[in-house]
PDB file of C-alpha atoms in Angstrom:
ATOM      1  CA  MET A  31      77.010  90.680  87.607  1.00 31.00           C
ATOM      2  CA  LEU A  32      78.983  93.633  86.257  1.00 36.00           C
ATOM      3  CA  GLN A  33      77.805  97.143  86.930  1.00 40.00           C
ATOM      4  CA  THR A  34      79.233 100.540  86.133  1.00 40.00           C
ATOM      5  CA  ALA A  35      78.631 103.909  87.684  1.00 41.00           C
ATOM      6  CA  SER A  36      78.259 106.960  85.513  1.00 37.00           C
ATOM      7  CA  PHE A  37      80.918 109.614  85.987  1.00 36.00           C
ATOM      8  CA  ASP A  38      79.876 112.645  88.025  1.00 42.00           C
ATOM      9  CA  GLY A  39      83.211 113.674  89.539  1.00 44.00           C
ATOM     10  CA  GLU A  40      82.614 111.393  92.526  1.00 54.00           C
ATOM     11  CA  ILE A  41      81.572 107.791  92.962  1.00 53.00           C
ATOM     12  CA  GLY A  42      77.903 107.707  92.032  1.00 53.00           C
ATOM     13  CA  SER A  43      75.034 105.192  92.121  1.00 47.00           C
ATOM     14  CA  PRO A  44      75.858 102.236  89.835  1.00 48.00           C
ATOM     15  CA  ILE A  45      73.838 101.425  86.750  1.00 36.00           C
ATOM     16  CA  GLN A  46      73.548  97.857  85.507  1.00 42.00           C
ATOM     17  CA  ASN A  47      75.676  96.599  82.618  1.00 44.00           C
ATOM     18  CA  SER A  48      75.401  92.922  81.740  1.00 47.00           C
ATOM     19  CA  ASN A  49      78.475  92.779  79.498  1.00 49.00           C
ATOM     20  CA  PRO A  50      81.103  90.710  81.367  1.00 65.00           C
ATOM     21  CA  VAL A  51      83.952  91.868  79.112  1.00 56.00           C
ATOM     22  CA  LEU A  52      85.349  95.231  80.122  1.00 73.00           C
ATOM     23  CA  SER A  53      86.961  97.838  77.958  1.00 80.00           C
ATOM     24  CA  ILE A  54      87.715 100.324  80.683  1.00 88.00           C
ATOM     25  CA  GLU A  55      86.409 103.801  79.975  1.00 92.00           C
ATOM     26  CA  GLU A  56      87.871 106.924  81.500  1.00 94.00           C
ATOM     27  CA  GLY A  57      85.780 108.404  84.294  1.00 95.00           C
ATOM     28  CA  ARG A  58      83.827 105.205  85.012  1.00 95.00           C
ATOM     29  CA  ASP A  59      83.359 103.437  88.358  1.00 96.00           C
ATOM     30  CA  TYR A  60      82.956  99.657  88.116  1.00 95.00           C
ATOM     31  CA  ILE A  61      81.451  97.100  90.515  1.00 94.00           C
ATOM     32  CA  LEU A  62      82.907  93.648  89.762  1.00 93.00           C
ATOM     33  CA  ASP A  63      82.830  90.113  91.071  1.00 89.00           C
ATOM     34  CA  ASN A  64      86.647  90.146  91.013  1.00 88.00           C
ATOM     35  CA  ASP A  65      89.467  92.100  89.397  1.00 88.00           C
ATOM     36  CA  THR A  66      90.124  89.430  86.759  1.00 90.00           C
ATOM     37  CA  GLN A  67      87.334  91.119  84.804  1.00 92.00           C
ATOM     38  CA  LEU A  68      89.667  94.052  84.304  1.00 94.00           C
ATOM     39  CA  PRO A  69      91.657  93.823  81.035  1.00 95.00           C
ATOM     40  CA  LEU A  70      94.851  94.693  82.902  1.00 96.00           C
ATOM     41  CA  ASP A  71      98.002  92.589  83.203  1.00 96.00           C
ATOM     42  CA  LEU A  72     100.260  92.952  86.210  1.00 97.00           C
ATOM     43  CA  GLU A  73     103.822  93.975  85.388  1.00 97.00           C
ATOM     44  CA  LYS A  74     105.237  94.662  88.838  1.00 96.00           C
ATOM     45  CA  VAL A  75     104.471  95.890  92.332  1.00 96.00           C
ATOM     46  CA  LEU A  76     105.469  99.535  92.687  1.00 93.00           C
ATOM     47  CA  GLY A  77     105.019  99.856  96.429  1.00 90.00           C
ATOM     48  CA  THR A  78     103.000  99.030  99.510  1.00 88.00           C
ATOM     49  CA  GLY A  79     101.514 101.324 102.148  1.00 82.00           C
ATOM     50  CA  TYR A  80      99.652 101.009 105.420  1.00 79.00           C
ATOM     51  CA  THR A  81      96.387 100.047 103.749  1.00 84.00           C
ATOM     52  CA  SER A  82      97.206  99.798 100.038  1.00 91.00           C
ATOM     53  CA  ILE A  83      99.252  98.113  97.336  1.00 94.00           C
ATOM     54  CA  VAL A  84     100.268  99.945  94.146  1.00 96.00           C
ATOM     55  CA  GLU A  85     101.004  97.952  90.995  1.00 97.00           C
ATOM     56  CA  LYS A  86     102.060  98.771  87.465  1.00 97.00           C
ATOM     57  CA  VAL A  87      99.581  97.227  85.036  1.00 97.00           C
ATOM     58  CA  ARG A  88      99.141  97.319  81.264  1.00 96.00           C
ATOM     59  CA  HIS A  89      95.926  97.299  79.243  1.00 95.00           C
ATOM     60  CA  ARG A  90      95.779  94.155  77.107  1.00 93.00           C
ATOM     61  CA  ASN A  91      94.364  95.913  74.042  1.00 91.00           C
ATOM     62  CA  SER A  92      95.680  99.474  74.064  1.00 92.00           C
ATOM     63  CA  LYS A  93      98.976  98.461  75.751  1.00 94.00           C
ATOM     64  CA  LYS A  94      98.730 101.624  77.813  1.00 95.00           C
ATOM     65  CA  ALA A  95     100.364 101.481  81.237  1.00 97.00           C
ATOM     66  CA  PHE A  96      98.522 102.450  84.417  1.00 98.00           C
ATOM     67  CA  ALA A  97      99.129 102.351  88.134  1.00 98.00           C
ATOM     68  CA  LYS A  98      96.553 100.296  90.024  1.00 98.00           C
ATOM     69  CA  LYS A  99      96.088 101.169  93.685  1.00 97.00           C
ATOM     70  CA  ARG A 100      94.408  98.372  95.611  1.00 96.00           C
ATOM     71  CA  LEU A 101      92.870  98.769  99.072  1.00 95.00           C
ATOM     72  CA  PRO A 102      92.022  95.268 100.345  1.00 93.00           C
ATOM     73  CA  PHE A 103      89.239  94.685 102.866  1.00 88.00           C
ATOM     74  CA  LEU A 104      90.803  93.967 106.262  1.00 80.00           C
ATOM     75  CA  GLY A 105      87.761  93.014 108.328  1.00 76.00           C
ATOM     76  CA  PRO A 106      84.283  94.569 108.830  1.00 72.00           C
ATOM     77  CA  PHE A 107      85.396  97.560 110.926  1.00 71.00           C
ATOM     78  CA  LEU A 108      88.436  98.354 108.824  1.00 75.00           C
ATOM     79  CA  GLN A 109      86.411  97.843 105.654  1.00 79.00           C
ATOM     80  CA  THR A 110      84.265 100.827 106.610  1.00 82.00           C
ATOM     81  CA  GLN A 111      87.379 102.922 107.225  1.00 83.00           C
ATOM     82  CA  THR A 112      88.908 101.743 103.959  1.00 87.00           C
ATOM     83  CA  GLU A 113      85.738 102.622 102.057  1.00 90.00           C
ATOM     84  CA  GLU A 114      85.760 106.120 103.545  1.00 90.00           C
ATOM     85  CA  GLN A 115      89.435 106.567 102.638  1.00 90.00           C
ATOM     86  CA  PHE A 116      88.835 105.262  99.120  1.00 94.00           C
ATOM     87  CA  SER A 117      85.815 107.477  98.482  1.00 95.00           C
ATOM     88  CA  ASN A 118      87.572 110.526  99.886  1.00 95.00           C
ATOM     89  CA  GLU A 119      90.749 109.974  97.861  1.00 96.00           C
ATOM     90  CA  VAL A 120      88.830 109.509  94.614  1.00 97.00           C
ATOM     91  CA  LYS A 121      86.750 112.635  95.293  1.00 96.00           C
ATOM     92  CA  VAL A 122      89.838 114.717  96.080  1.00 98.00           C
ATOM     93  CA  ILE A 123      91.882 113.584  93.072  1.00 98.00           C
ATOM     94  CA  ARG A 124      88.982 114.149  90.690  1.00 97.00           C
ATOM     95  CA  LYS A 125      88.518 117.628  92.101  1.00 97.00           C
ATOM     96  CA  LEU A 126      92.169 118.338  91.199  1.00 97.00           C
ATOM     97  CA  ALA A 127      92.088 116.583  87.835  1.00 94.00           C
ATOM     98  CA  SER A 128      93.100 119.523  85.647  1.00 93.00           C
ATOM     99  CA  HIS A 129      96.513 120.179  87.217  1.00 97.00           C
ATOM    100  CA  PRO A 130      99.538 118.685  85.384  1.00 96.00           C
ATOM    101  CA  HIS A 131     101.432 117.887  88.595  1.00 98.00           C
ATOM    102  CA  ILE A 132      98.701 115.908  90.359  1.00 98.00           C
ATOM    103  CA  ILE A 133      97.944 112.212  89.798  1.00 98.00           C
ATOM    104  CA  ARG A 134      94.753 111.445  87.844  1.00 98.00           C
ATOM    105  CA  VAL A 135      92.075 108.794  88.416  1.00 98.00           C
ATOM    106  CA  PHE A 136      91.320 107.081  85.104  1.00 97.00           C
ATOM    107  CA  ALA A 137      88.677 104.773  86.591  1.00 97.00           C
ATOM    108  CA  THR A 138      87.744 102.992  89.828  1.00 97.00           C
ATOM    109  CA  TYR A 139      86.443  99.563  90.726  1.00 96.00           C
ATOM    110  CA  ILE A 140      85.036  97.682  93.713  1.00 95.00           C
ATOM    111  CA  THR A 141      85.121  93.891  94.110  1.00 93.00           C
ATOM    112  CA  LYS A 142      84.034  91.595  96.945  1.00 90.00           C
ATOM    113  CA  SER A 143      87.499  91.866  98.476  1.00 92.00           C
ATOM    114  CA  GLU A 144      88.942  95.286  97.631  1.00 94.00           C
ATOM    115  CA  PHE A 145      88.529  98.849  96.429  1.00 96.00           C
ATOM    116  CA  GLY A 146      90.709  99.936  93.528  1.00 97.00           C
ATOM    117  CA  MET A 147      91.822 102.973  91.570  1.00 98.00           C
ATOM    118  CA  ILE A 148      93.314 102.924  88.080  1.00 98.00           C
ATOM    119  CA  LEU A 149      95.664 105.882  87.986  1.00 98.00           C
ATOM    120  CA  GLU A 150      97.852 107.729  85.524  1.00 97.00           C
ATOM    121  CA  PRO A 151     100.600 108.542  84.816  1.00 96.00           C
ATOM    122  CA  VAL A 152     102.824 105.667  85.932  1.00 96.00           C
ATOM    123  CA  ALA A 153     105.936 106.849  87.725  1.00 94.00           C
ATOM    124  CA  GLN A 154     109.458 105.615  87.174  1.00 91.00           C
ATOM    125  CA  THR A 155     110.196 106.305  90.845  1.00 95.00           C
ATOM    126  CA  ASN A 156     109.276 108.550  93.749  1.00 97.00           C
ATOM    127  CA  LEU A 157     111.116 111.688  94.783  1.00 98.00           C
ATOM    128  CA  GLY A 158     112.654 110.061  97.858  1.00 97.00           C
ATOM    129  CA  ASP A 159     114.329 107.299  95.858  1.00 96.00           C
ATOM    130  CA  PHE A 160     115.169 109.756  93.063  1.00 96.00           C
ATOM    131  CA  LEU A 161     117.044 111.990  95.522  1.00 96.00           C
ATOM    132  CA  GLU A 162     118.944 109.056  97.024  1.00 94.00           C
ATOM    133  CA  HIS A 163     120.052 107.908  93.581  1.00 94.00           C
ATOM    134  CA  TYR A 164     120.920 111.462  92.563  1.00 94.00           C
ATOM    135  CA  LYS A 165     123.120 112.044  95.622  1.00 90.00           C
ATOM    136  CA  LYS A 166     125.073 108.869  94.852  1.00 88.00           C
ATOM    137  CA  SER A 167     125.515 109.747  91.182  1.00 83.00           C
ATOM    138  CA  MET A 168     128.981 110.760  89.970  1.00 65.00           C
ATOM    139  CA  HIS A 169     127.621 112.699  86.987  1.00 65.00           C
ATOM    140  CA  ARG A 170     125.273 115.414  88.171  1.00 66.00           C
ATOM    141  CA  GLY A 171     126.238 118.660  86.457  1.00 67.00           C
ATOM    142  CA  ALA A 172     123.729 119.881  83.890  1.00 65.00           C
ATOM    143  CA  SER A 173     122.017 116.492  83.699  1.00 88.00           C
ATOM    144  CA  THR A 174     118.354 115.822  83.035  1.00 91.00           C
ATOM    145  CA  ALA A 175     118.023 114.782  86.677  1.00 94.00           C
ATOM    146  CA  THR A 176     119.437 118.132  87.812  1.00 95.00           C
ATOM    147  CA  HIS A 177     116.983 120.039  85.625  1.00 95.00           C
ATOM    148  CA  THR A 178     114.122 117.909  86.956  1.00 96.00           C
ATOM    149  CA  LEU A 179     115.037 118.809  90.534  1.00 97.00           C
ATOM    150  CA  GLU A 180     115.527 122.491  89.745  1.00 97.00           C
ATOM    151  CA  ARG A 181     112.111 122.727  88.087  1.00 98.00           C
ATOM    152  CA  SER A 182     110.450 120.770  90.886  1.00 98.00           C
ATOM    153  CA  PHE A 183     110.487 123.811  93.205  1.00 99.00           C
ATOM    154  CA  GLY A 184     108.102 125.827  91.058  1.00 98.00           C
ATOM    155  CA  CYS A 185     106.021 122.878  89.876  1.00 98.00           C
ATOM    156  CA  LEU A 186     105.392 121.582  93.407  1.00 99.00           C
ATOM    157  CA  ALA A 187     104.660 125.086  94.696  1.00 98.00           C
ATOM    158  CA  ASN A 188     102.212 125.606  91.837  1.00 98.00           C
ATOM    159  CA  GLY A 189     100.538 122.270  92.552  1.00 98.00           C
ATOM    160  CA  LEU A 190     100.132 123.114  96.250  1.00 98.00           C
ATOM    161  CA  SER A 191      98.729 126.536  95.397  1.00 98.00           C
ATOM    162  CA  TYR A 192      96.169 124.853  93.141  1.00 98.00           C
ATOM    163  CA  MET A 193      95.167 122.412  95.900  1.00 98.00           C
ATOM    164  CA  GLN A 194      94.578 125.259  98.301  1.00 96.00           C
ATOM    165  CA  GLN A 195      92.555 127.187  95.735  1.00 96.00           C
ATOM    166  CA  LYS A 196      90.305 124.106  95.757  1.00 96.00           C
ATOM    167  CA  SER A 197      90.304 124.076  99.612  1.00 96.00           C
ATOM    168  CA  ILE A 198      92.176 120.773  99.749  1.00 96.00           C
ATOM    169  CA  TRP A 199      94.901 119.857 102.230  1.00 96.00           C
ATOM    170  CA  HIS A 200      97.125 116.931 101.344  1.00 96.00           C
ATOM    171  CA  ASN A 201      98.294 116.390 104.967  1.00 94.00           C
ATOM    172  CA  ASP A 202     101.133 114.041 104.026  1.00 94.00           C
ATOM    173  CA  ILE A 203     103.505 115.889 101.701  1.00 97.00           C
ATOM    174  CA  ARG A 204     106.866 114.117 101.697  1.00 97.00           C
ATOM    175  CA  PRO A 205     109.231 112.750  99.017  1.00 97.00           C
ATOM    176  CA  PRO A 206     107.789 109.189  98.869  1.00 95.00           C
ATOM    177  CA  ASN A 207     104.362 110.701  98.064  1.00 96.00           C
ATOM    178  CA  ILE A 208     105.721 112.729  95.149  1.00 98.00           C
ATOM    179  CA  LEU A 209     106.221 110.787  91.928  1.00 98.00           C
ATOM    180  CA  VAL A 210     108.846 111.386  89.263  1.00 97.00           C
ATOM    181  CA  CYS A 211     107.437 110.726  85.796  1.00 96.00           C
ATOM    182  CA  GLY A 212     109.979 111.480  83.095  1.00 93.00           C
ATOM    183  CA  ALA A 213     111.144 115.006  83.904  1.00 94.00           C
ATOM    184  CA  SER A 214     107.973 115.903  85.814  1.00 97.00           C
ATOM    185  CA  VAL A 215     107.025 115.683  89.490  1.00 98.00           C
ATOM    186  CA  ILE A 216     103.514 114.559  90.462  1.00 98.00           C
ATOM    187  CA  TYR A 217     101.678 114.776  93.786  1.00 99.00           C
ATOM    188  CA  ALA A 218     100.188 111.403  94.750  1.00 97.00           C
ATOM    189  CA  ASP A 219      98.752 109.482  97.717  1.00 95.00           C
ATOM    190  CA  PHE A 220      95.806 111.625  98.772  1.00 96.00           C
ATOM    191  CA  GLY A 221      94.556 108.984 101.206  1.00 91.00           C
ATOM    192  CA  GLY A 222      94.900 111.350 104.169  1.00 90.00           C
ATOM    193  CA  ALA A 223      93.691 114.470 102.359  1.00 94.00           C
ATOM    194  CA  THR A 224      90.872 116.638 103.684  1.00 92.00           C
ATOM    195  CA  VAL A 225      88.546 119.113 102.034  1.00 90.00           C
ATOM    196  CA  GLY A 226      87.845 122.383 103.850  1.00 76.00           C
ATOM    197  CA  ASN A 227      85.230 125.041 103.266  1.00 58.00           C
ATOM    198  CA  THR A 228      87.847 127.737 102.754  1.00 47.00           C
ATOM    199  CA  ALA A 229      91.581 127.691 102.056  1.00 40.00           C
ATOM    200  CA  SER A 230      92.369 129.280 105.422  1.00 45.00           C
ATOM    201  CA  GLU A 231      90.064 127.061 107.495  1.00 47.00           C
ATOM    202  CA  SER A 232      91.690 124.836 110.124  1.00 45.00           C
ATOM    203  CA  THR A 233      90.468 121.990 112.267  1.00 49.00           C
ATOM    204  CA  THR A 234      91.530 120.288 115.471  1.00 41.00           C
ATOM    205  CA  GLU A 235      90.682 116.852 114.108  1.00 51.00           C
ATOM    206  CA  GLU A 236      93.672 114.639 114.854  1.00 51.00           C
ATOM    207  CA  ARG A 237      95.752 112.993 112.176  1.00 49.00           C
ATOM    208  CA  PRO A 238      96.348 109.248 112.286  1.00 51.00           C
ATOM    209  CA  ASP A 239      99.730 108.513 113.860  1.00 50.00           C
ATOM    210  CA  PHE A 240     101.124 107.267 110.555  1.00 47.00           C
ATOM    211  CA  LEU A 241     100.639 110.750 109.079  1.00 55.00           C
ATOM    212  CA  ILE A 242     102.859 112.365 111.723  1.00 67.00           C
ATOM    213  CA  GLY A 243     106.557 112.276 110.907  1.00 85.00           C
ATOM    214  CA  THR A 244     109.697 113.986 109.673  1.00 92.00           C
ATOM    215  CA  TYR A 245     107.958 116.548 107.460  1.00 95.00           C
ATOM    216  CA  SER A 246     105.006 117.331 109.741  1.00 93.00           C
ATOM    217  CA  PRO A 247     104.577 120.876 111.095  1.00 94.00           C
ATOM    218  CA  PRO A 248     105.039 121.430 114.848  1.00 93.00           C
ATOM    219  CA  GLU A 249     101.342 122.079 115.482  1.00 91.00           C
ATOM    220  CA  VAL A 250     100.505 118.521 114.401  1.00 88.00           C
ATOM    221  CA  PHE A 251     102.839 117.060 117.020  1.00 83.00           C
ATOM    222  CA  SER A 252     101.294 119.172 119.762  1.00 78.00           C
ATOM    223  CA  HIS A 253      97.554 118.931 119.067  1.00 71.00           C
ATOM    224  CA  GLY A 254      96.942 117.319 115.696  1.00 62.00           C
ATOM    225  CA  LYS A 255      95.756 120.558 114.096  1.00 68.00           C
ATOM    226  CA  LYS A 256      95.543 120.452 110.293  1.00 72.00           C
ATOM    227  CA  SER A 257      95.545 123.506 108.049  1.00 79.00           C
ATOM    228  CA  ASP A 258      96.743 124.906 104.760  1.00 88.00           C
ATOM    229  CA  ALA A 259      99.816 126.235 106.618  1.00 95.00           C
ATOM    230  CA  GLY A 260     100.748 122.672 107.570  1.00 95.00           C
ATOM    231  CA  ASP A 261     101.106 121.648 103.925  1.00 97.00           C
ATOM    232  CA  VAL A 262     103.236 124.741 103.289  1.00 98.00           C
ATOM    233  CA  PHE A 263     105.598 123.709 106.106  1.00 98.00           C
ATOM    234  CA  SER A 264     105.865 120.144 104.795  1.00 97.00           C
ATOM    235  CA  LEU A 265     106.607 121.305 101.253  1.00 98.00           C
ATOM    236  CA  GLY A 266     109.231 123.725 102.589  1.00 98.00           C
ATOM    237  CA  CYS A 267     110.953 120.771 104.274  1.00 98.00           C
ATOM    238  CA  VAL A 268     110.869 118.855 100.983  1.00 98.00           C
ATOM    239  CA  PHE A 269     112.485 121.888  99.353  1.00 99.00           C
ATOM    240  CA  VAL A 270     115.289 121.758 101.925  1.00 98.00           C
ATOM    241  CA  GLU A 271     115.899 118.132 100.989  1.00 97.00           C
ATOM    242  CA  ILE A 272     115.942 118.881  97.255  1.00 98.00           C
ATOM    243  CA  LEU A 273     118.234 121.861  97.745  1.00 97.00           C
ATOM    244  CA  SER A 274     120.555 119.745  99.878  1.00 95.00           C
ATOM    245  CA  ALA A 275     120.853 117.243  97.024  1.00 95.00           C
ATOM    246  CA  LEU A 276     121.617 120.012  94.536  1.00 94.00           C
ATOM    247  CA  CYS A 277     124.060 121.907  96.770  1.00 93.00           C
ATOM    248  CA  SER A 278     126.544 120.153  99.042  1.00 87.00           C
ATOM    249  CA  THR A 279     126.788 123.294 101.197  1.00 87.00           C
ATOM    250  CA  ILE A 280     123.288 122.599 102.576  1.00 90.00           C
ATOM    251  CA  THR A 281     123.367 119.863 105.217  1.00 89.00           C
ATOM    252  CA  TYR A 282     121.062 118.891 108.072  1.00 90.00           C
ATOM    253  CA  ASP A 283     120.513 116.106 110.594  1.00 89.00           C
ATOM    254  CA  GLN A 284     118.328 113.622 108.713  1.00 87.00           C
ATOM    255  CA  SER A 285     117.581 111.605 111.862  1.00 90.00           C
ATOM    256  CA  GLN A 286     115.474 114.413 113.386  1.00 93.00           C
ATOM    257  CA  PRO A 287     112.011 115.765 112.528  1.00 94.00           C
ATOM    258  CA  PHE A 288     112.370 119.031 110.645  1.00 96.00           C
ATOM    259  CA  LYS A 289     110.486 120.906 113.377  1.00 95.00           C
ATOM    260  CA  ASP A 290     113.403 120.226 115.755  1.00 95.00           C
ATOM    261  CA  ILE A 291     116.167 121.381 113.413  1.00 96.00           C
ATOM    262  CA  ILE A 292     114.486 123.976 111.215  1.00 97.00           C
ATOM    263  CA  GLU A 293     115.859 127.028 113.046  1.00 96.00           C
ATOM    264  CA  LYS A 294     119.420 125.778 112.451  1.00 96.00           C
ATOM    265  CA  VAL A 295     118.500 125.062 108.836  1.00 96.00           C
ATOM    266  CA  HIS A 296     117.323 128.681 108.526  1.00 97.00           C
ATOM    267  CA  LYS A 297     120.706 129.966 109.724  1.00 96.00           C
ATOM    268  CA  ASP A 298     122.528 127.689 107.287  1.00 95.00           C
ATOM    269  CA  LEU A 299     120.313 128.823 104.413  1.00 96.00           C
ATOM    270  CA  CYS A 300     121.057 132.464 105.181  1.00 95.00           C
ATOM    271  CA  SER A 301     124.815 131.906 104.972  1.00 93.00           C
ATOM    272  CA  ALA A 302     124.974 129.255 102.234  1.00 92.00           C
ATOM    273  CA  SER A 303     126.737 129.862  98.940  1.00 92.00           C
ATOM    274  CA  LEU A 304     124.275 128.841  96.236  1.00 94.00           C
ATOM    275  CA  PRO A 305     124.335 128.865  92.418  1.00 93.00           C
ATOM    276  CA  SER A 306     122.733 132.018  91.021  1.00 94.00           C
ATOM    277  CA  LYS A 307     119.613 130.251  89.714  1.00 95.00           C
ATOM    278  CA  LEU A 308     118.959 128.800  93.188  1.00 97.00           C
ATOM    279  CA  SER A 309     119.989 131.823  95.232  1.00 96.00           C
ATOM    280  CA  SER A 310     116.424 133.087  95.717  1.00 97.00           C
ATOM    281  CA  LEU A 311     115.131 129.839  97.237  1.00 98.00           C
ATOM    282  CA  PRO A 312     116.020 130.572 100.885  1.00 98.00           C
ATOM    283  CA  ASN A 313     113.770 133.643 100.615  1.00 98.00           C
ATOM    284  CA  PHE A 314     110.848 131.250 100.094  1.00 98.00           C
ATOM    285  CA  ILE A 315     111.890 128.232 102.157  1.00 98.00           C
ATOM    286  CA  ILE A 316     112.446 130.157 105.388  1.00 98.00           C
ATOM    287  CA  PRO A 317     108.967 131.796 105.443  1.00 98.00           C
ATOM    288  CA  MET A 318     107.424 128.445 104.467  1.00 98.00           C
ATOM    289  CA  THR A 319     108.964 126.664 107.452  1.00 98.00           C
ATOM    290  CA  LEU A 320     108.427 129.118 110.294  1.00 98.00           C
ATOM    291  CA  LEU A 321     107.458 127.346 113.512  1.00 96.00           C
ATOM    292  CA  ASP A 322     104.507 129.709 113.976  1.00 95.00           C
ATOM    293  CA  GLY A 323     101.959 128.558 111.407  1.00 94.00           C
ATOM    294  CA  SER A 324     100.110 131.887 111.435  1.00 94.00           C
ATOM    295  CA  LYS A 325     103.222 133.634 110.090  1.00 96.00           C
ATOM    296  CA  ARG A 326     104.077 131.193 107.296  1.00 97.00           C
ATOM    297  CA  ALA A 327     104.073 132.185 103.657  1.00 98.00           C
ATOM    298  CA  LYS A 328     100.963 131.416 101.609  1.00 97.00           C
ATOM    299  CA  ALA A 329     101.168 128.808  98.879  1.00 98.00           C
ATOM    300  CA  ASP A 330     100.069 131.185  96.126  1.00 97.00           C
ATOM    301  CA  GLN A 331     102.763 133.704  97.108  1.00 97.00           C
ATOM    302  CA  VAL A 332     105.425 131.007  97.054  1.00 98.00           C
ATOM    303  CA  SER A 333     104.218 129.697  93.701  1.00 98.00           C
ATOM    304  CA  SER A 334     104.147 133.145  92.073  1.00 97.00           C
ATOM    305  CA  GLY A 335     107.577 134.026  93.438  1.00 97.00           C
ATOM    306  CA  ILE A 336     109.384 130.834  92.469  1.00 98.00           C
ATOM    307  CA  CYS A 337     107.696 130.500  89.073  1.00 97.00           C
ATOM    308  CA  ALA A 338     108.871 134.006  88.184  1.00 96.00           C
ATOM    309  CA  ASN A 339     112.207 132.278  87.527  1.00 96.00           C
ATOM    310  CA  ALA A 340     111.803 130.206  84.361  1.00 96.00           C
ATOM    311  CA  ASP A 341     114.665 127.930  85.448  1.00 96.00           C
ATOM    312  CA  LEU A 342     112.675 126.794  88.497  1.00 98.00           C
ATOM    313  CA  CYS A 343     109.455 125.562  86.880  1.00 97.00           C
ATOM    314  CA  CYS A 344     108.101 123.929  83.748  1.00 96.00           C
ATOM    315  CA  LYS A 345     106.569 125.984  80.948  1.00 94.00           C
ATOM    316  CA  LEU A 346     103.014 125.145  82.034  1.00 94.00           C
ATOM    317  CA  CYS A 347     103.561 126.432  85.572  1.00 95.00           C
ATOM    318  CA  GLY A 348     105.403 129.484  84.279  1.00 91.00           C
ATOM    319  CA  SER A 349     102.587 130.330  81.880  1.00 85.00           C
ATOM    320  CA  SER A 350      99.943 129.880  84.599  1.00 74.00           C
ATOM    321  CA  ARG A 351     101.796 132.431  86.739  1.00 60.00           C
ATOM    322  CA  GLU A 352     101.963 134.872  83.834  1.00 57.00           C
ATOM    323  CA  ALA A 353      98.233 134.425  83.194  1.00 53.00           C
ATOM    324  CA  LYS A 354      97.463 135.096  86.868  1.00 61.00           C
ATOM    325  CA  ASP A 355      99.674 138.189  86.881  1.00 55.00           C
ATOM    326  CA  SER A 356      97.949 139.579  83.783  1.00 50.00           C
ATOM    327  CA  GLN A 357      94.525 139.043  85.362  1.00 51.00           C
ATOM    328  CA  GLU A 358      95.588 140.899  88.500  1.00 54.00           C
ATOM    329  CA  ALA A 359      97.212 143.771  86.565  1.00 44.00           C
TER     330      ALA A 359
END
């Protein structure tokens, strides 16, 4: 029996629908016998995670491409955890739906064996792979790829500022969780995200071990504390990696967590010779990556400062900064 849930911004109580043929509607949540009832054809697997598989699929009628994120059931106990992760991720992404640099949930489904999200847009790659390819390229210069990376500073800062305005912490900001779609960068993988009561609230709830790594702030290693400042640190580390790809004068030990090398990175940033359009970035990256979380820059300050340079953000992020400035004037 096919059922659908009416859209209310979160997964709601399903209402019965006896039509076995689906034409997927945006904002709907479907309960299915199996995913073959979805009018989606698999094109390729885009990636696999700890609990999920992401595929590129295409709608049979509209021919529109989507990403389908599948979370298979892995036993009774893990099924409960997976359901909680699924529900939380859908809720978080829908809360952030209006931002151009955050992935969107088109629809969701549940079968007897898995939870699933139908997402858009579909990425060509993720930022980690994009950077690796870029660094190996012999033709950087004023390429489209270079402009994409230059604009990513402001667009990612603007996206993080928007998350924190909505009291959401991503908790796992790193290049593989940032998609590159055309010339745009998109935050994705909100499976470990949390929603706070206020943007400055923090909690001592521990992160899962798989969310602690190269880009994690030092406070997470010591006591698992999550906060808005933690996301700022992680994004600052991503900025170091992007800047290193754009400027050969910026180097760092990639085998170490950023928390262990960041003070040396700060010294190198202070003395580095950078192109004029990128010369202001150390003034943002260093305050973002201070070891003391209470002294780190705020996401909205970083976003406003970087997006003041039209070369470092897209037009949408630049115009949102101008609108904010006019409201505060």
